[in-house]
Tab-separated table of C-alpha atoms in Angstrom:
chain	number	residue	atom	x	y	z
A	1	GLU	CA	0.000	0.000	0.000
A	2	VAL	CA	1.264	3.481	-0.896
A	3	ALA	CA	0.133	6.691	0.769
A	4	CYS	CA	0.514	10.278	-0.436
A	5	ILE	CA	-0.016	13.200	1.968
A	6	ALA	CA	0.061	16.866	0.918
A	7	ARG	CA	0.025	19.656	3.576
A	8	ASN	CA	0.029	23.445	3.368
A	9	ARG	CA	-1.475	26.422	5.320
A	10	SER	CA	-4.912	25.673	3.996
A	11	GLY	CA	-5.008	22.118	5.228
A	12	GLU	CA	-4.110	18.557	4.371
A	13	ALA	CA	-5.087	16.047	1.674
A	14	SER	CA	-4.139	12.402	1.390
A	15	PHE	CA	-4.882	9.222	-0.493
A	16	THR	CA	-3.711	5.617	-0.490
A	17	CYS	CA	-3.537	2.966	-3.179
A	18	GLN	CA	-2.464	-0.626	-3.637
A	19	LEU	CA	0.684	-1.037	-5.779
A	20	SER	CA	1.420	-4.412	-7.361
A	21	VAL	CA	4.824	-4.990	-8.942
A	22	VAL	CA	4.919	-7.562	-11.720
A	23	ALA	CA	8.287	-9.067	-12.641
A	24	ARG	CA	9.456	-8.080	-16.123
A	25	GLU	CA	9.806	-10.774	-18.716
A	26	ALA	CA	13.419	-11.730	-19.175
A	27	ARG	CA	14.877	-10.482	-22.461
A	28	VAL	CA	17.507	-12.552	-24.276
A	29	PRO	CA	19.058	-11.418	-27.579
A	30	PRO	CA	18.564	-13.827	-30.478
A	31	SER	CA	21.166	-16.380	-31.521
A	32	PHE	CA	21.124	-18.952	-34.309
A	33	THR	CA	21.049	-22.640	-33.466
A	34	GLU	CA	20.844	-23.494	-37.195
A	35	ARG	CA	22.777	-21.213	-39.551
A	36	LEU	CA	22.848	-20.749	-43.330
A	37	THR	CA	25.476	-22.710	-45.280
A	38	SER	CA	26.966	-21.778	-48.652
A	39	THR	CA	26.234	-24.146	-51.508
A	40	ARG	CA	26.794	-24.676	-55.233
A	41	VAL	CA	24.060	-26.025	-57.519
A	42	LYS	CA	23.504	-26.663	-61.208
A	43	ASP	CA	21.403	-24.312	-63.297
A	44	GLY	CA	17.688	-25.011	-62.874
A	45	GLN	CA	17.996	-26.724	-59.476
A	46	SER	CA	16.155	-25.453	-56.403
A	47	VAL	CA	17.726	-24.538	-53.057
A	48	LEU	CA	16.252	-24.580	-49.546
A	49	LEU	CA	17.837	-22.195	-47.022
A	50	LYS	CA	16.871	-23.034	-43.416
A	51	VAL	CA	17.552	-21.262	-40.108
A	52	LYS	CA	16.550	-21.627	-36.470
A	53	ALA	CA	16.955	-18.829	-33.948
A	54	GLU	CA	16.152	-18.634	-30.257
A	55	GLY	CA	15.800	-15.720	-27.867
A	56	GLN	CA	13.297	-14.065	-25.551
A	57	PRO	CA	10.919	-12.840	-26.834
A	58	VAL	CA	10.840	-15.222	-29.809
A	59	PRO	CA	12.799	-13.529	-32.611
A	60	GLY	CA	11.370	-12.449	-35.942
A	61	LEU	CA	13.279	-13.190	-39.154
A	62	ALA	CA	14.150	-10.851	-42.037
A	63	TRP	CA	15.672	-12.125	-45.304
A	64	GLN	CA	17.962	-10.323	-47.755
A	65	LYS	CA	19.679	-11.133	-51.062
A	66	ASP	CA	22.751	-9.105	-52.003
A	67	GLY	CA	21.812	-6.458	-49.410
A	68	TYR	CA	18.200	-5.985	-50.581
A	69	THR	CA	15.047	-7.198	-48.866
A	70	LEU	CA	13.975	-10.584	-50.228
A	71	ARG	CA	10.291	-10.684	-51.138
A	72	GLN	CA	8.045	-13.634	-51.878
A	73	THR	CA	7.573	-14.160	-55.634
A	74	SER	CA	6.733	-17.084	-57.905
A	75	GLY	CA	10.340	-18.338	-57.572
A	76	VAL	CA	10.918	-17.340	-53.929
A	77	ARG	CA	8.905	-18.923	-51.099
A	78	ILE	CA	9.477	-17.565	-47.565
A	79	LEU	CA	8.207	-19.541	-44.545
A	80	GLN	CA	8.293	-18.850	-40.777
A	81	ASP	CA	6.820	-20.959	-37.988
A	82	GLY	CA	6.528	-18.187	-35.371
A	83	ALA	CA	8.877	-20.080	-33.033
A	84	GLY	CA	12.170	-18.808	-34.514
A	85	ALA	CA	12.488	-21.245	-37.427
A	86	GLY	CA	12.278	-20.144	-41.028
A	87	SER	CA	13.224	-21.068	-44.558
A	88	VAL	CA	13.485	-19.692	-48.079
A	89	GLU	CA	12.947	-21.929	-51.076
A	90	LEU	CA	14.473	-20.722	-54.352
A	91	ASN	CA	13.096	-22.476	-57.409
A	92	PRO	CA	15.149	-22.117	-59.520
A	93	ALA	CA	18.167	-21.068	-57.460
A	94	ILE	CA	19.634	-17.608	-58.121
A	95	SER	CA	23.297	-16.854	-57.418
A	96	GLY	CA	24.062	-14.310	-54.704
A	97	TRP	CA	24.681	-13.635	-51.020
A	98	TYR	CA	21.710	-14.489	-48.813
A	99	GLN	CA	21.338	-13.201	-45.258
A	100	CYS	CA	18.853	-13.918	-42.509
A	101	THR	CA	18.612	-11.512	-39.566
A	102	ALA	CA	16.955	-12.627	-36.325
A	103	TYR	CA	15.667	-9.724	-34.212
A	104	ASN	CA	13.742	-9.015	-31.024
A	105	THR	CA	13.559	-6.237	-28.404
A	106	ALA	CA	16.844	-7.442	-26.848
A	107	GLY	CA	18.932	-7.256	-30.053
A	108	SER	CA	19.667	-8.911	-33.381
A	109	CYS	CA	22.112	-11.251	-35.120
A	110	ALA	CA	22.628	-12.428	-38.692
A	111	THR	CA	23.848	-15.411	-40.693
A	112	ARG	CA	25.019	-15.329	-44.336
A	113	ALA	CA	25.625	-17.805	-47.117
A	114	ARG	CA	26.574	-17.671	-50.772
A	115	ILE	CA	24.632	-19.560	-53.427
A	116	VAL	CA	26.533	-20.244	-56.663
A	117	VAL	CA	24.610	-21.491	-59.696
A	118	ASP	CA	26.800	-23.201	-62.304
A	119	PRO	CA	25.743	-22.410	-65.891
A	120	PRO	CA	24.587	-25.279	-68.108
A	121	PRO	CA	27.372	-26.994	-70.148
A	122	GLN	CA	26.054	-25.759	-73.528
A	123	GLN	CA	26.673	-22.127	-72.467
A	124	GLN	CA	30.378	-22.684	-71.793
A	125	HIS	CA	32.171	-21.829	-75.067
A	126	GLN	CA	35.404	-23.733	-75.495
A	127	MET	CA	37.811	-24.239	-78.389
A	128	ASN	CA	41.423	-25.301	-79.021
A	129	GLY	CA	41.499	-28.202	-76.555
A	130	GLY	CA	39.489	-26.602	-73.769
A	131	ALA	CA	40.947	-23.073	-73.840
A	132	PRO	CA	38.282	-20.431	-73.151
A	133	LYS	CA	37.110	-18.362	-76.098
A	134	ILE	CA	37.576	-14.613	-75.714
A	135	VAL	CA	35.086	-12.434	-77.575
A	136	LEU	CA	36.285	-8.909	-78.389
A	137	PRO	CA	34.155	-6.050	-79.737
A	138	ALA	CA	34.146	-5.724	-83.554
A	139	GLN	CA	35.345	-2.121	-83.537
A	140	SER	CA	37.349	-0.101	-81.107
A	141	ARG	CA	38.095	3.605	-80.888
A	142	THR	CA	41.081	5.293	-79.304
A	143	ILE	CA	40.269	8.459	-77.410
A	144	PRO	CA	43.148	10.958	-77.586
A	145	PRO	CA	44.187	12.712	-74.370
A	146	GLU	CA	42.886	16.221	-73.803
A	147	LYS	CA	45.190	19.157	-74.533
A	148	GLU	CA	46.465	21.112	-71.573
A	149	PRO	CA	44.433	24.293	-71.139
A	150	GLU	CA	46.141	27.512	-72.219
A	151	GLN	CA	46.824	30.160	-69.618
A	152	GLU	CA	44.070	32.707	-69.326
A	153	VAL	CA	44.602	36.290	-68.220
A	154	ILE	CA	41.910	37.685	-65.951
A	155	TYR	CA	41.802	41.364	-64.998
A	156	LEU	CA	40.306	42.136	-61.605
A	157	LYS	CA	39.167	45.531	-60.484
A	158	HIS	CA	39.398	46.392	-56.809
A	159	VAL	CA	35.939	46.436	-55.166
A	160	ASP	CA	36.574	49.590	-53.086
A	161	ASN	CA	37.223	51.613	-56.260
A	162	GLN	CA	33.877	50.542	-57.701
A	163	LYS	CA	32.052	51.638	-54.541
A	164	GLN	CA	33.724	55.072	-54.667
A	165	GLU	CA	32.797	55.510	-58.348
A	166	MET	CA	29.164	54.580	-57.587
A	167	LYS	CA	29.057	57.103	-54.722
A	168	ARG	CA	30.387	59.854	-57.048
A	169	GLU	CA	27.646	59.078	-59.582
A	170	GLU	CA	24.984	59.249	-56.859
A	171	VAL	CA	26.214	62.667	-55.699
A	172	VAL	CA	26.043	64.269	-59.155
């Protein structure tokens, strides 16, 4: 019970109330118990990226690809179970750096992985016993260097002289 009493020359006023203190929920920053792992796949294959994070309160998950927010599309399926586990299914897989950030009111942490998609064999151009073929542009142009600028003479007139001349004109 808490009491408050106020007194002055005019008199006294008081009141009492019951104060209940409730213990605060413990806060624990998130940490990953299952992290992303880098992988290499063939063109056209799908990839499943899975994570599991724990913390108090239960952390939320945010996904990124190459530093940009990853959004659900026809080839990207994002799932979360509400208990700290989540996954992203890429069908087909797309090369890049993928990151999952777990966050709650106590903090955040992240895990990253690189997905490499190997191109199909028919797109790899080879000749002369396996040496790579280098394709150069048909035409090229040489840009000559710029000439050094010539010296320029600039005449400056002192500002005070201009003010005096303007004053003389005003007086006339």
